[in-house]
């Protein structure tokens, strides 16, 4: 009990620094929390995965993309132990895909977004609103690789799902509609 409280005392300042966008202190606090959690809870405990994901986000904000990917991939190893057909596992995959896109490596992001889609389909079904985010990731990667036909196909699937849940603004229906149009225009220009 005492150790768990100690870890939480360390983790909370990290969250506060992250909210203030003061990422260096957040990184130090999270590294301490990770070390303690691994020691006390074991390297495969779900809380270790949460900390690894937070470190990945912190490193993204510090623009250390390689280190962010490293932390996110470690998080995938932890979350995979909880099951590969879970939202948590899919979220870990999405984080790696997003990091690769920030690194301007769209081809490397695609397998992670596709794995997130697979996991979410298994966990929630083929029309779950949670699929929209990784589908947008796949579509964006195809646009960045100038494969507009594939991008349009993926965006259309994301749009079909998002329109069913239009009341949820995080699903970005208008953005997806715009991207379908961009794919069409770019495909025509490139032909």
Coordinates of C-alpha atoms in Angstrom, one line a residue:
X1 CA 0.0 0.0 0.0
X2 CA 2.8 2.4 0.9
X3 CA 4.6 1.8 -2.3
X4 CA 1.5 2.3 -4.5
X5 CA 0.9 5.7 -2.7
X6 CA 4.5 6.6 -3.4
X7 CA 4.2 5.8 -7.1
X8 CA 1.0 7.9 -7.3
X9 CA 2.7 10.8 -5.5
X10 CA 5.4 10.6 -8.2
X11 CA 2.9 10.2 -11.1
X12 CA 0.6 13.1 -10.2
X13 CA 3.3 15.8 -10.5
X14 CA 4.1 14.3 -13.9
X15 CA 0.5 14.7 -14.9
X16 CA 0.4 18.3 -13.6
X17 CA 3.6 19.2 -15.6
X18 CA 2.1 17.6 -18.7
X19 CA -1.1 19.7 -18.3
X20 CA 1.1 22.7 -18.0
X21 CA 3.1 21.5 -21.1
X22 CA 6.3 21.5 -19.0
X23 CA 7.5 18.2 -20.4
X24 CA 11.0 17.8 -19.1
X25 CA 9.9 17.6 -15.4
X26 CA 7.0 15.3 -16.5
X27 CA 9.5 13.0 -18.2
X28 CA 11.7 12.8 -15.0
X29 CA 8.7 12.0 -12.8
X30 CA 7.4 9.4 -15.2
X31 CA 10.8 7.7 -15.5
X32 CA 10.9 7.5 -11.7
X33 CA 7.3 6.1 -11.6
X34 CA 8.2 3.6 -14.3
X35 CA 11.3 2.4 -12.4
X36 CA 9.2 2.0 -9.2
X37 CA 6.3 0.3 -10.9
X38 CA 8.5 -2.2 -12.7
X39 CA 10.3 -3.0 -9.4
X40 CA 7.1 -3.3 -7.3
X41 CA 4.5 -4.5 -9.7
X42 CA 6.6 -6.3 -12.3
X43 CA 7.5 -5.3 -15.9
X44 CA 4.2 -6.7 -17.4
X45 CA 1.7 -5.1 -15.0
X46 CA -1.0 -2.9 -16.7
X47 CA 0.1 0.1 -14.7
X48 CA 3.6 -0.2 -16.3
X49 CA 1.9 0.0 -19.7
X50 CA 0.0 3.1 -18.7
X51 CA 3.3 4.8 -17.6
X52 CA 5.0 3.7 -20.8
X53 CA 2.2 5.2 -22.8
X54 CA 2.5 8.5 -20.8
X55 CA 6.2 8.5 -21.4
X56 CA 5.6 8.0 -25.1
X57 CA 3.3 11.0 -25.2
X58 CA 5.7 13.1 -23.2
X59 CA 8.5 12.2 -25.7
X60 CA 6.3 13.1 -28.6
X61 CA 5.7 16.5 -27.0
X62 CA 9.5 16.9 -26.5
X63 CA 9.9 16.0 -30.2
X64 CA 12.0 12.9 -29.4
X65 CA 10.1 10.7 -31.8
X66 CA 12.4 7.7 -31.7
X67 CA 12.2 7.5 -28.0
X68 CA 8.4 8.0 -28.1
X69 CA 8.2 5.0 -30.5
X70 CA 10.4 3.0 -28.2
X71 CA 8.1 3.6 -25.2
X72 CA 5.0 3.0 -27.2
X73 CA 6.4 -0.3 -28.5
X74 CA 7.2 -1.4 -24.9
X75 CA 3.6 -0.4 -24.1
X76 CA 2.4 -2.7 -26.9
X77 CA 4.3 -5.6 -25.3
X78 CA 2.6 -5.0 -22.0
X79 CA -0.9 -4.5 -23.4
X80 CA -0.6 -7.6 -25.6
X81 CA -0.3 -9.7 -22.4
X82 CA -3.8 -8.5 -21.5
X83 CA -5.1 -9.6 -24.9
X84 CA -4.7 -8.6 -28.5
X85 CA -8.4 -8.0 -29.1
X86 CA -8.8 -5.2 -26.6
X87 CA -9.3 -1.4 -26.9
X88 CA -6.2 -0.9 -24.7
X89 CA -4.0 -2.9 -27.1
X90 CA -5.5 -1.1 -30.1
X91 CA -4.9 2.3 -28.5
X92 CA -1.2 1.3 -28.0
X93 CA -1.0 0.4 -31.7
X94 CA -2.6 3.7 -32.7
X95 CA 0.0 5.6 -30.6
X96 CA 2.9 4.0 -32.5
X97 CA 1.2 4.8 -35.9
X98 CA 0.7 8.4 -34.9
X99 CA 4.3 8.7 -33.8
X100 CA 5.5 7.3 -37.1
X101 CA 3.3 9.8 -39.0
X102 CA 4.8 12.7 -37.0
X103 CA 8.2 11.3 -38.0
X104 CA 7.0 11.6 -41.6
X105 CA 7.2 7.8 -42.0
X106 CA 3.7 6.9 -43.3
X107 CA 4.6 3.5 -44.6
X108 CA 5.8 2.5 -41.2
X109 CA 2.6 3.7 -39.5
X110 CA 0.2 1.6 -41.7
X111 CA 0.8 -1.8 -40.0
X112 CA 0.1 -0.3 -36.6
X113 CA -3.1 1.4 -37.6
X114 CA -4.2 -1.8 -39.4
X115 CA -3.5 -3.9 -36.3
X116 CA -5.5 -1.4 -34.3
X117 CA -8.4 -1.9 -36.8
X118 CA -8.1 -5.7 -36.5
X119 CA -8.1 -5.6 -32.7
X120 CA -11.1 -3.2 -32.5
X121 CA -13.1 -5.3 -35.1
X122 CA -12.4 -8.4 -32.9
X123 CA -13.3 -6.5 -29.7
X124 CA -16.2 -4.3 -30.8
X125 CA -17.4 -5.5 -34.3
X126 CA -16.9 -4.1 -37.8
X127 CA -19.0 -1.0 -37.3
X128 CA -17.7 0.2 -34.0
X129 CA -17.1 4.0 -33.7
X130 CA -13.7 3.3 -32.2
X131 CA -12.6 2.2 -35.7
X132 CA -12.8 5.7 -37.1
X133 CA -9.5 6.9 -35.5
X134 CA -7.2 4.1 -36.8
X135 CA -9.0 4.2 -40.2
X136 CA -8.2 7.9 -40.5
X137 CA -4.6 7.0 -39.7
X138 CA -4.5 4.5 -42.5
X139 CA -6.2 6.9 -44.9
X140 CA -3.8 9.7 -44.0
X141 CA -0.8 7.4 -44.5
X142 CA -2.0 6.5 -48.0
X143 CA -2.5 10.2 -48.9
X144 CA 1.1 10.9 -47.7
X145 CA 2.3 8.0 -49.9
X146 CA 0.2 9.4 -52.8
X147 CA -2.0 6.3 -53.0
X148 CA -5.3 8.2 -53.3
X149 CA -7.5 5.3 -54.3
X150 CA -6.6 3.3 -51.2
X151 CA -7.0 6.4 -49.1
X152 CA -10.4 7.2 -50.5
X153 CA -11.6 3.6 -49.9
X154 CA -10.4 3.7 -46.2
X155 CA -11.9 7.2 -45.7
X156 CA -15.2 6.0 -47.1
X157 CA -15.3 3.2 -44.6
X158 CA -14.5 5.6 -41.8
X159 CA -17.2 8.0 -43.0
X160 CA -19.8 5.2 -43.2
X161 CA -19.1 4.4 -39.5
X162 CA -18.8 8.0 -38.4
X163 CA -22.1 9.0 -40.0
X164 CA -23.9 6.4 -37.9
X165 CA -22.6 8.2 -34.8
X166 CA -22.8 11.8 -36.0
X167 CA -23.7 13.0 -32.6
X168 CA -20.2 12.2 -31.5
X169 CA -18.0 15.2 -32.6
X170 CA -14.7 13.3 -31.9
X171 CA -15.5 11.1 -35.0
X172 CA -14.8 14.1 -37.3
X173 CA -17.4 13.4 -39.9
X174 CA -16.9 16.7 -41.7
X175 CA -13.1 16.2 -41.8
X176 CA -13.6 12.7 -43.3
X177 CA -16.0 14.0 -45.9
X178 CA -13.4 16.6 -46.9
X179 CA -10.6 13.9 -47.1
X180 CA -12.8 11.8 -49.4
X181 CA -13.0 14.8 -51.7
X182 CA -9.3 15.5 -51.5
X183 CA -8.7 11.8 -52.5
X184 CA -10.9 12.2 -55.5
X185 CA -9.3 15.5 -56.6
X186 CA -5.8 14.2 -56.2
X187 CA -6.6 10.9 -57.9
X188 CA -7.9 12.9 -60.9
X189 CA -4.9 15.2 -61.0
X190 CA -2.4 12.3 -60.8
X191 CA -4.0 10.3 -63.7

